[in-house]
Amino acid sequence: MSRPVIPLVIALISGIITGNALNIPDSPTVIALFLVLALLLVAALKGSRYMACSFLLVSLFLLGILNINLYLHPHYGRSDITRHAGDGPLTFEGIICTPPRIVGDKTLLLVKTSQIIQDNQRIPVRGKILLSVKDSNNPFIYGNYIRARAKLKEPGNFNNPGGFDYKRYLGYRGIHLRGYISRPTDIIVIRNSAGGYLRTGLERYRSLIRKSILETTSSPERKILQALILGEKEGIPSDIIKKFNRAGVSHILAISGLHMGIIALISFSIIKGVIKSSEYLLLRFNMLKVSALISLVPVIAYAFIAGLHISTIRAMIMIICYLIALLTGRDRDLLNVLAFAAFLILVINPASLFDVSFQLSFAAVTAIILAAPVIVNALSGISGEGISRKGLRSLLLFLAVSLSATIGTAPIIALYFNRISSISLISNLIVIPVIGFAALPIGMLAIIAAPFAPLAHLITGLASFFTGIAVHIINTLSSPEFASFTVTTPALLEITLYYLLVFTGLRLLMLWTEKGIYKSCNREVLICRGSSWNIRNLYLAKEKTLLAFFLGLILLSFFANAYCISARASGRGAVEATFLDVGQGSSTLLRLPGGAVILVDGGGFYDSDFDLGERVLAPYLWREKIKKIDIMVMTHADQDHAGGLPFIAENFEVGEIWTNGQGSEKGACHRLLDIAEEKSIPHLRVSSDTPEIRVGDVSLKILNPQKSESGQGFLFPGFDYNNNAIVLKITIGSKSILLPADISASAEKQLISSGADLRSDMLMAPHHGGHSSSSNAFLNAVRPEIAVISCGKDNHFGFPNTDVLDRYKRAGARVMRTDRDGAVIIGTDGERINIIRPG
């Protein structure tokens, strides 16, 4: 077998994916593994190569299941701290085992616990906790031994279909508990330097580098250099990150195979140049092998200085595998080398398979290996067969590499980031040389010079200069509207079709290039080939015909898939209401017959570090292939209803925005109205006086806010945002949905007095099921069959109130809750109600 590692890594990956998707118990898997290993041994002793290979692949498949189970289904021992976490606060001690991360006004600490203190007793424990410390003036560092008091709980998710699984994400990193500290007195540093000696020394050296960067550079160059050299990218301003994303060069900010590869290439070239300059060295040593061996040193040193993050270690392993392949003379088959690197990484850390940086790195390198030579040959044929100028040849190679990486990673970027840069090719051609071959190498010199402050300052200043040039280029390139565009989340079928299309197109391009090469052969060579040339020509013609047919079939599948998606949206014959899980807040998505989409509120947290629109709402909408919101309704200005709407208004096409006209001079409401003005989105101020609006067979009726008796202002004076909130009733046929936002019993009473038709089959519980709402009189007027309560898990308001739950029970309504059930999806065609989720 020419590439023996590829089937091995495929078997391992298959096992990891299977174990991740299915909860397969360890015991039967271990038994099956021992049985297969025994059969493998028997087959090897009998010399049955085929059977031995088959059993080896099965054993790796089973090993993949067991490995991922260690992360997803850990066996908690009696001393594990997860067994002590409960409803109340817990006092514990432990070591900060990684460098702290500062995100907004919070410091994130990963603490390796050692003991808890209960009833004046010290109980040994183990396990990791992710602590969020708010507004702390304490400069935490790696190796601090701390004592803290916090309520510990399992990480939570926003449980919407296809949503990001944060709990599993932390589980992949061995973290199963989170804690939050809001008071500085709840955490103290008992002693320093409690970590490992080597890591402590490394962090001190990193502090020298950080100090040099902070003292000689300004933002944003300062933060970008910290990301390039130290792997600390949390402090980069969000507007800079957006510009890098728009330009398609955001991968430069995260230390990856690109950075490691550049360091290896520069080191290799320098060492090779030194050896070539000496006749003695050339005669005594193998130039390539010595260069590869010495290049290992800066690559490993860079990984340590960059903080030994998981992504950095993966990149280091990839480069080391290639350099070792050079040393052993096995570098010709790069796919096999790449497969070995992937195999090694996944054996060490199987959860890497689900990390976006792993997927991007291997997709990019695989695409470069497969596509770059074909593209170079094609470009060489276009530019002239006799290209001998080294500069032009290098330019074509760099262009082919950039284009290959862009093609290979496009679906993954669309899957995770929903944004494609239309200028990424030109951006990479310009920016990578500036940062990769100027700022980064100079930054490496700054690492060496860190103990010598004046020299280090001079070097970091020079690195900052080149970084500033790159930032200026990115600012210019990313400014046009066409620089990037958003895309909906591609499905697995679409990603598969894309890669089939790419591989088929590459093969056709390869055949076209090969035909061109044969055409360029002189007459004598063709005569010598005789009949073999004709046979080869006939084979090529048949393969091209088959590939062209396959290419047409793939394109037809693309169009058929797009048509089905469009037909499914426009051919909808029912109202579908999705009560999204947005934590302690509210957001409801309504999809109407004919494809119209209404978004009522957008959830949101008072903590500005987490944009719920960007992190939760937008991914869900993109996954559902929604790019346009026909009507956006902001029921009132409270952050837990309005917080997620500005991002949606900024990044989606919005037909019109409805508000009650009672806004806020700051916060999400103010931002939303500014965006509406900038994008010329019509803004309608609605009230109970607004005439009924019909969208096809669907009726939209505004029941609240009501005007005051004088007709001036609202019925509830001042800034009573809750009771002046928009109450929307949606009716199709004989079925209705009532969305009463955060109104309380007083507004409910006024609605009943107004004579409004409140009767509805489906009701979103007012004010998240709070005790001051859902009065008996209101429930008697509505008479709901189904009530949905939108609230956060273990919220400190105590929602939903137990008395309110009893009222719904007495009213005969089936209650569903987003804190327990996740997103609730209900459909109705006007005659029947269909509970889609949970179900």
PDB file of N, CA and C in Angstrom, residues 461-540:
ATOM      1  N   GLY A 461       9.673  47.539  18.335  1.00  0.00           N
ATOM      2  CA  GLY A 461       9.246  48.743  17.618  1.00  0.00           C
ATOM      3  C   GLY A 461       9.262  48.517  16.120  1.00  0.00           C
ATOM      4  N   LEU A 462      10.296  47.806  15.632  1.00  0.00           N
ATOM      5  CA  LEU A 462      10.379  47.509  14.202  1.00  0.00           C
ATOM      6  C   LEU A 462       9.276  46.532  13.788  1.00  0.00           C
ATOM      7  N   ALA A 463       9.015  45.519  14.638  1.00  0.00           N
ATOM      8  CA  ALA A 463       7.925  44.573  14.350  1.00  0.00           C
ATOM      9  C   ALA A 463       6.581  45.289  14.336  1.00  0.00           C
ATOM     10  N   SER A 464       6.418  46.258  15.246  1.00  0.00           N
ATOM     11  CA  SER A 464       5.176  47.035  15.294  1.00  0.00           C
ATOM     12  C   SER A 464       4.998  47.864  14.029  1.00  0.00           C
ATOM     13  N   PHE A 465       6.110  48.363  13.480  1.00  0.00           N
ATOM     14  CA  PHE A 465       6.055  49.163  12.251  1.00  0.00           C
ATOM     15  C   PHE A 465       5.468  48.332  11.109  1.00  0.00           C
ATOM     16  N   PHE A 466       5.967  47.115  10.924  1.00  0.00           N
ATOM     17  CA  PHE A 466       5.456  46.258   9.844  1.00  0.00           C
ATOM     18  C   PHE A 466       4.030  45.807  10.126  1.00  0.00           C
ATOM     19  N   THR A 467       3.725  45.590  11.410  1.00  0.00           N
ATOM     20  CA  THR A 467       2.352  45.228  11.763  1.00  0.00           C
ATOM     21  C   THR A 467       1.397  46.362  11.426  1.00  0.00           C
ATOM     22  N   GLY A 468       1.825  47.592  11.678  1.00  0.00           N
ATOM     23  CA  GLY A 468       1.008  48.761  11.347  1.00  0.00           C
ATOM     24  C   GLY A 468       0.755  48.861   9.854  1.00  0.00           C
ATOM     25  N   ILE A 469       1.771  48.529   9.053  1.00  0.00           N
ATOM     26  CA  ILE A 469       1.589  48.526   7.595  1.00  0.00           C
ATOM     27  C   ILE A 469       0.507  47.518   7.207  1.00  0.00           C
ATOM     28  N   ALA A 470       0.581  46.327   7.807  1.00  0.00           N
ATOM     29  CA  ALA A 470      -0.411  45.295   7.510  1.00  0.00           C
ATOM     30  C   ALA A 470      -1.821  45.741   7.906  1.00  0.00           C
ATOM     31  N   VAL A 471      -1.940  46.380   9.080  1.00  0.00           N
ATOM     32  CA  VAL A 471      -3.250  46.862   9.535  1.00  0.00           C
ATOM     33  C   VAL A 471      -3.796  47.904   8.571  1.00  0.00           C
ATOM     34  N   HIS A 472      -2.926  48.801   8.107  1.00  0.00           N
ATOM     35  CA  HIS A 472      -3.356  49.833   7.152  1.00  0.00           C
ATOM     36  C   HIS A 472      -3.851  49.189   5.852  1.00  0.00           C
ATOM     37  N   ILE A 473      -3.136  48.172   5.382  1.00  0.00           N
ATOM     38  CA  ILE A 473      -3.546  47.473   4.155  1.00  0.00           C
ATOM     39  C   ILE A 473      -4.898  46.812   4.347  1.00  0.00           C
ATOM     40  N   ILE A 474      -5.076  46.163   5.497  1.00  0.00           N
ATOM     41  CA  ILE A 474      -6.337  45.466   5.767  1.00  0.00           C
ATOM     42  C   ILE A 474      -7.488  46.463   5.891  1.00  0.00           C
ATOM     43  N   ASN A 475      -7.244  47.603   6.543  1.00  0.00           N
ATOM     44  CA  ASN A 475      -8.278  48.639   6.639  1.00  0.00           C
ATOM     45  C   ASN A 475      -8.739  49.073   5.252  1.00  0.00           C
ATOM     46  N   THR A 476      -7.791  49.235   4.351  1.00  0.00           N
ATOM     47  CA  THR A 476      -8.109  49.688   2.989  1.00  0.00           C
ATOM     48  C   THR A 476      -8.854  48.613   2.210  1.00  0.00           C
ATOM     49  N   LEU A 477      -8.356  47.375   2.293  1.00  0.00           N
ATOM     50  CA  LEU A 477      -8.953  46.293   1.509  1.00  0.00           C
ATOM     51  C   LEU A 477     -10.342  45.907   2.003  1.00  0.00           C
ATOM     52  N   SER A 478     -10.564  45.993   3.308  1.00  0.00           N
ATOM     53  CA  SER A 478     -11.835  45.520   3.871  1.00  0.00           C
ATOM     54  C   SER A 478     -12.940  46.565   3.850  1.00  0.00           C
ATOM     55  N   SER A 479     -12.622  47.791   3.465  1.00  0.00           N
ATOM     56  CA  SER A 479     -13.620  48.869   3.537  1.00  0.00           C
ATOM     57  C   SER A 479     -14.757  48.760   2.515  1.00  0.00           C
ATOM     58  N   PRO A 480     -14.526  48.286   1.275  1.00  0.00           N
ATOM     59  CA  PRO A 480     -15.648  48.210   0.326  1.00  0.00           C
ATOM     60  C   PRO A 480     -16.708  47.203   0.775  1.00  0.00           C
ATOM     61  N   GLU A 481     -17.952  47.455   0.376  1.00  0.00           N
ATOM     62  CA  GLU A 481     -19.051  46.558   0.734  1.00  0.00           C
ATOM     63  C   GLU A 481     -18.855  45.163   0.154  1.00  0.00           C
ATOM     64  N   PHE A 482     -18.243  45.101  -1.039  1.00  0.00           N
ATOM     65  CA  PHE A 482     -18.095  43.806  -1.708  1.00  0.00           C
ATOM     66  C   PHE A 482     -16.949  42.977  -1.134  1.00  0.00           C
ATOM     67  N   ALA A 483     -16.228  43.493  -0.129  1.00  0.00           N
ATOM     68  CA  ALA A 483     -15.065  42.782   0.405  1.00  0.00           C
ATOM     69  C   ALA A 483     -15.453  41.432   1.001  1.00  0.00           C
ATOM     70  N   SER A 484     -16.643  41.330   1.565  1.00  0.00           N
ATOM     71  CA  SER A 484     -17.099  40.052   2.114  1.00  0.00           C
ATOM     72  C   SER A 484     -18.613  40.012   2.088  1.00  0.00           C
ATOM     73  N   PHE A 485     -19.147  38.820   2.231  1.00  0.00           N
ATOM     74  CA  PHE A 485     -20.597  38.665   2.245  1.00  0.00           C
ATOM     75  C   PHE A 485     -20.954  37.500   3.162  1.00  0.00           C
ATOM     76  N   THR A 486     -22.127  37.595   3.766  1.00  0.00           N
ATOM     77  CA  THR A 486     -22.587  36.538   4.660  1.00  0.00           C
ATOM     78  C   THR A 486     -23.238  35.418   3.855  1.00  0.00           C
ATOM     79  N   VAL A 487     -23.130  34.215   4.380  1.00  0.00           N
ATOM     80  CA  VAL A 487     -23.747  33.055   3.749  1.00  0.00           C
ATOM     81  C   VAL A 487     -24.476  32.257   4.819  1.00  0.00           C
ATOM     82  N   THR A 488     -25.511  31.547   4.403  1.00  0.00           N
ATOM     83  CA  THR A 488     -26.203  30.676   5.351  1.00  0.00           C
ATOM     84  C   THR A 488     -25.326  29.455   5.634  1.00  0.00           C
ATOM     85  N   THR A 489     -25.618  28.776   6.719  1.00  0.00           N
ATOM     86  CA  THR A 489     -24.805  27.637   7.135  1.00  0.00           C
ATOM     87  C   THR A 489     -24.986  26.477   6.160  1.00  0.00           C
ATOM     88  N   PRO A 490     -23.894  26.009   5.553  1.00  0.00           N
ATOM     89  CA  PRO A 490     -24.035  24.896   4.607  1.00  0.00           C
ATOM     90  C   PRO A 490     -24.355  23.591   5.333  1.00  0.00           C
ATOM     91  N   ALA A 491     -25.238  22.791   4.738  1.00  0.00           N
ATOM     92  CA  ALA A 491     -25.551  21.471   5.279  1.00  0.00           C
ATOM     93  C   ALA A 491     -24.474  20.486   4.855  1.00  0.00           C
ATOM     94  N   LEU A 492     -24.474  19.308   5.496  1.00  0.00           N
ATOM     95  CA  LEU A 492     -23.474  18.276   5.181  1.00  0.00           C
ATOM     96  C   LEU A 492     -23.536  17.905   3.704  1.00  0.00           C
ATOM     97  N   LEU A 493     -24.753  17.823   3.142  1.00  0.00           N
ATOM     98  CA  LEU A 493     -24.904  17.495   1.720  1.00  0.00           C
ATOM     99  C   LEU A 493     -24.236  18.550   0.849  1.00  0.00           C
ATOM    100  N   GLU A 494     -24.426  19.808   1.191  1.00  0.00           N
ATOM    101  CA  GLU A 494     -23.840  20.898   0.396  1.00  0.00           C
ATOM    102  C   GLU A 494     -22.309  20.887   0.476  1.00  0.00           C
ATOM    103  N   ILE A 495     -21.776  20.609   1.666  1.00  0.00           N
ATOM    104  CA  ILE A 495     -20.317  20.542   1.818  1.00  0.00           C
ATOM    105  C   ILE A 495     -19.755  19.378   1.007  1.00  0.00           C
ATOM    106  N   THR A 496     -20.444  18.232   1.065  1.00  0.00           N
ATOM    107  CA  THR A 496     -20.006  17.058   0.303  1.00  0.00           C
ATOM    108  C   THR A 496     -20.021  17.343  -1.193  1.00  0.00           C
ATOM    109  N   LEU A 497     -21.093  17.959  -1.667  1.00  0.00           N
ATOM    110  CA  LEU A 497     -21.188  18.296  -3.097  1.00  0.00           C
ATOM    111  C   LEU A 497     -20.092  19.275  -3.499  1.00  0.00           C
ATOM    112  N   TYR A 498     -19.790  20.212  -2.616  1.00  0.00           N
ATOM    113  CA  TYR A 498     -18.744  21.196  -2.911  1.00  0.00           C
ATOM    114  C   TYR A 498     -17.403  20.506  -3.131  1.00  0.00           C
ATOM    115  N   TYR A 499     -17.021  19.620  -2.199  1.00  0.00           N
ATOM    116  CA  TYR A 499     -15.718  18.961  -2.329  1.00  0.00           C
ATOM    117  C   TYR A 499     -15.689  18.003  -3.525  1.00  0.00           C
ATOM    118  N   LEU A 500     -16.810  17.356  -3.816  1.00  0.00           N
ATOM    119  CA  LEU A 500     -16.871  16.529  -5.022  1.00  0.00           C
ATOM    120  C   LEU A 500     -16.673  17.379  -6.273  1.00  0.00           C
ATOM    121  N   LEU A 501     -17.270  18.555  -6.253  1.00  0.00           N
ATOM    122  CA  LEU A 501     -17.127  19.479  -7.378  1.00  0.00           C
ATOM    123  C   LEU A 501     -15.672  19.917  -7.534  1.00  0.00           C
ATOM    124  N   VAL A 502     -15.029  20.220  -6.419  1.00  0.00           N
ATOM    125  CA  VAL A 502     -13.623  20.656  -6.461  1.00  0.00           C
ATOM    126  C   VAL A 502     -12.720  19.541  -6.981  1.00  0.00           C
ATOM    127  N   PHE A 503     -12.890  18.326  -6.439  1.00  0.00           N
ATOM    128  CA  PHE A 503     -12.027  17.212  -6.852  1.00  0.00           C
ATOM    129  C   PHE A 503     -12.244  16.870  -8.325  1.00  0.00           C
ATOM    130  N   THR A 504     -13.505  16.904  -8.763  1.00  0.00           N
ATOM    131  CA  THR A 504     -13.785  16.606 -10.165  1.00  0.00           C
ATOM    132  C   THR A 504     -13.194  17.682 -11.077  1.00  0.00           C
ATOM    133  N   GLY A 505     -13.361  18.936 -10.665  1.00  0.00           N
ATOM    134  CA  GLY A 505     -12.798  20.030 -11.453  1.00  0.00           C
ATOM    135  C   GLY A 505     -11.283  19.963 -11.526  1.00  0.00           C
ATOM    136  N   LEU A 506     -10.643  19.609 -10.401  1.00  0.00           N
ATOM    137  CA  LEU A 506      -9.180  19.485 -10.390  1.00  0.00           C
ATOM    138  C   LEU A 506      -8.708  18.376 -11.317  1.00  0.00           C
ATOM    139  N   ARG A 507      -9.425  17.261 -11.296  1.00  0.00           N
ATOM    140  CA  ARG A 507      -9.035  16.143 -12.166  1.00  0.00           C
ATOM    141  C   ARG A 507      -9.182  16.531 -13.640  1.00  0.00           C
ATOM    142  N   LEU A 508     -10.258  17.242 -13.969  1.00  0.00           N
ATOM    143  CA  LEU A 508     -10.433  17.704 -15.347  1.00  0.00           C
ATOM    144  C   LEU A 508      -9.330  18.677 -15.743  1.00  0.00           C
ATOM    145  N   LEU A 509      -8.986  19.574 -14.808  1.00  0.00           N
ATOM    146  CA  LEU A 509      -7.907  20.526 -15.080  1.00  0.00           C
ATOM    147  C   LEU A 509      -6.574  19.802 -15.252  1.00  0.00           C
ATOM    148  N   MET A 510      -6.372  18.750 -14.454  1.00  0.00           N
ATOM    149  CA  MET A 510      -5.147  17.966 -14.566  1.00  0.00           C
ATOM    150  C   MET A 510      -5.064  17.287 -15.931  1.00  0.00           C
ATOM    151  N   LEU A 511      -6.195  16.728 -16.394  1.00  0.00           N
ATOM    152  CA  LEU A 511      -6.215  16.073 -17.708  1.00  0.00           C
ATOM    153  C   LEU A 511      -5.988  17.088 -18.821  1.00  0.00           C
ATOM    154  N   TRP A 512      -6.571  18.255 -18.666  1.00  0.00           N
ATOM    155  CA  TRP A 512      -6.376  19.305 -19.674  1.00  0.00           C
ATOM    156  C   TRP A 512      -4.908  19.726 -19.732  1.00  0.00           C
ATOM    157  N   THR A 513      -4.288  19.853 -18.546  1.00  0.00           N
ATOM    158  CA  THR A 513      -2.874  20.218 -18.484  1.00  0.00           C
ATOM    159  C   THR A 513      -1.998  19.116 -19.064  1.00  0.00           C
ATOM    160  N   GLU A 514      -2.362  17.844 -18.748  1.00  0.00           N
ATOM    161  CA  GLU A 514      -1.591  16.711 -19.248  1.00  0.00           C
ATOM    162  C   GLU A 514      -1.674  16.634 -20.764  1.00  0.00           C
ATOM    163  N   LYS A 515      -2.848  16.915 -21.317  1.00  0.00           N
ATOM    164  CA  LYS A 515      -3.012  16.906 -22.766  1.00  0.00           C
ATOM    165  C   LYS A 515      -2.146  17.976 -23.396  1.00  0.00           C
ATOM    166  N   GLY A 516      -2.085  19.132 -22.713  1.00  0.00           N
ATOM    167  CA  GLY A 516      -1.242  20.208 -23.223  1.00  0.00           C
ATOM    168  C   GLY A 516       0.219  19.815 -23.230  1.00  0.00           C
ATOM    169  N   ILE A 517       0.639  19.048 -22.209  1.00  0.00           N
ATOM    170  CA  ILE A 517       2.035  18.601 -22.149  1.00  0.00           C
ATOM    171  C   ILE A 517       2.342  17.650 -23.292  1.00  0.00           C
ATOM    172  N   TYR A 518       1.390  16.728 -23.540  1.00  0.00           N
ATOM    173  CA  TYR A 518       1.620  15.796 -24.646  1.00  0.00           C
ATOM    174  C   TYR A 518       1.665  16.520 -25.988  1.00  0.00           C
ATOM    175  N   LYS A 519       0.830  17.562 -26.122  1.00  0.00           N
ATOM    176  CA  LYS A 519       0.835  18.313 -27.374  1.00  0.00           C
ATOM    177  C   LYS A 519       2.157  19.017 -27.596  1.00  0.00           C
ATOM    178  N   SER A 520       2.824  19.383 -26.535  1.00  0.00           N
ATOM    179  CA  SER A 520       4.067  20.133 -26.655  1.00  0.00           C
ATOM    180  C   SER A 520       5.266  19.225 -26.944  1.00  0.00           C
ATOM    181  N   CYS A 521       5.088  17.894 -26.879  1.00  0.00           N
ATOM    182  CA  CYS A 521       6.191  16.972 -27.158  1.00  0.00           C
ATOM    183  C   CYS A 521       6.575  17.053 -28.643  1.00  0.00           C
ATOM    184  N   ASN A 522       7.825  16.813 -28.942  1.00  0.00           N
ATOM    185  CA  ASN A 522       8.234  16.898 -30.337  1.00  0.00           C
ATOM    186  C   ASN A 522       7.785  15.665 -31.115  1.00  0.00           C
ATOM    187  N   ARG A 523       7.860  15.749 -32.428  1.00  0.00           N
ATOM    188  CA  ARG A 523       7.305  14.728 -33.318  1.00  0.00           C
ATOM    189  C   ARG A 523       7.991  13.383 -33.138  1.00  0.00           C
ATOM    190  N   GLU A 524       9.327  13.397 -32.911  1.00  0.00           N
ATOM    191  CA  GLU A 524      10.067  12.147 -32.786  1.00  0.00           C
ATOM    192  C   GLU A 524       9.605  11.341 -31.577  1.00  0.00           C
ATOM    193  N   VAL A 525       9.330  12.041 -30.482  1.00  0.00           N
ATOM    194  CA  VAL A 525       8.869  11.358 -29.279  1.00  0.00           C
ATOM    195  C   VAL A 525       7.522  10.695 -29.517  1.00  0.00           C
ATOM    196  N   LEU A 526       6.612  11.392 -30.194  1.00  0.00           N
ATOM    197  CA  LEU A 526       5.288  10.843 -30.462  1.00  0.00           C
ATOM    198  C   LEU A 526       5.376   9.617 -31.371  1.00  0.00           C
ATOM    199  N   ILE A 527       6.288   9.658 -32.352  1.00  0.00           N
ATOM    200  CA  ILE A 527       6.456   8.511 -33.250  1.00  0.00           C
ATOM    201  C   ILE A 527       6.950   7.305 -32.469  1.00  0.00           C
ATOM    202  N   CYS A 528       7.919   7.546 -31.568  1.00  0.00           N
ATOM    203  CA  CYS A 528       8.473   6.453 -30.752  1.00  0.00           C
ATOM    204  C   CYS A 528       7.403   5.810 -29.881  1.00  0.00           C
ATOM    205  N   ARG A 529       6.439   6.600 -29.410  1.00  0.00           N
ATOM    206  CA  ARG A 529       5.418   6.057 -28.519  1.00  0.00           C
ATOM    207  C   ARG A 529       4.458   5.138 -29.268  1.00  0.00           C
ATOM    208  N   GLY A 530       4.272   5.372 -30.522  1.00  0.00           N
ATOM    209  CA  GLY A 530       3.464   4.494 -31.353  1.00  0.00           C
ATOM    210  C   GLY A 530       2.063   4.308 -30.817  1.00  0.00           C
ATOM    211  N   SER A 531       1.645   3.051 -30.725  1.00  0.00           N
ATOM    212  CA  SER A 531       0.264   2.731 -30.348  1.00  0.00           C
ATOM    213  C   SER A 531      -0.040   3.090 -28.901  1.00  0.00           C
ATOM    214  N   SER A 532       0.978   3.070 -28.008  1.00  0.00           N
ATOM    215  CA  SER A 532       0.735   3.405 -26.605  1.00  0.00           C
ATOM    216  C   SER A 532       0.211   4.821 -26.454  1.00  0.00           C
ATOM    217  N   TRP A 533       0.669   5.726 -27.326  1.00  0.00           N
ATOM    218  CA  TRP A 533       0.168   7.104 -27.314  1.00  0.00           C
ATOM    219  C   TRP A 533      -1.311   7.149 -27.655  1.00  0.00           C
ATOM    220  N   ASN A 534      -1.714   6.354 -28.654  1.00  0.00           N
ATOM    221  CA  ASN A 534      -3.119   6.331 -29.056  1.00  0.00           C
ATOM    222  C   ASN A 534      -3.997   5.755 -27.947  1.00  0.00           C
ATOM    223  N   ILE A 535      -3.482   4.683 -27.283  1.00  0.00           N
ATOM    224  CA  ILE A 535      -4.245   4.082 -26.175  1.00  0.00           C
ATOM    225  C   ILE A 535      -4.411   5.090 -25.041  1.00  0.00           C
ATOM    226  N   ARG A 536      -3.317   5.786 -24.722  1.00  0.00           N
ATOM    227  CA  ARG A 536      -3.358   6.790 -23.661  1.00  0.00           C
ATOM    228  C   ARG A 536      -4.341   7.900 -24.010  1.00  0.00           C
ATOM    229  N   ASN A 537      -4.299   8.318 -25.254  1.00  0.00           N
ATOM    230  CA  ASN A 537      -5.185   9.390 -25.713  1.00  0.00           C
ATOM    231  C   ASN A 537      -6.650   8.958 -25.594  1.00  0.00           C
ATOM    232  N   LEU A 538      -6.925   7.708 -25.967  1.00  0.00           N
ATOM    233  CA  LEU A 538      -8.283   7.196 -25.895  1.00  0.00           C
ATOM    234  C   LEU A 538      -8.755   7.117 -24.443  1.00  0.00           C
ATOM    235  N   TYR A 539      -7.879   6.674 -23.548  1.00  0.00           N
ATOM    236  CA  TYR A 539      -8.213   6.590 -22.124  1.00  0.00           C
ATOM    237  C   TYR A 539      -8.534   7.973 -21.555  1.00  0.00           C
ATOM    238  N   LEU A 540      -7.707   8.953 -21.915  1.00  0.00           N
ATOM    239  CA  LEU A 540      -7.934  10.316 -21.440  1.00  0.00           C
ATOM    240  C   LEU A 540      -9.274  10.847 -21.919  1.00  0.00           C
TER     241      LEU A 540
END
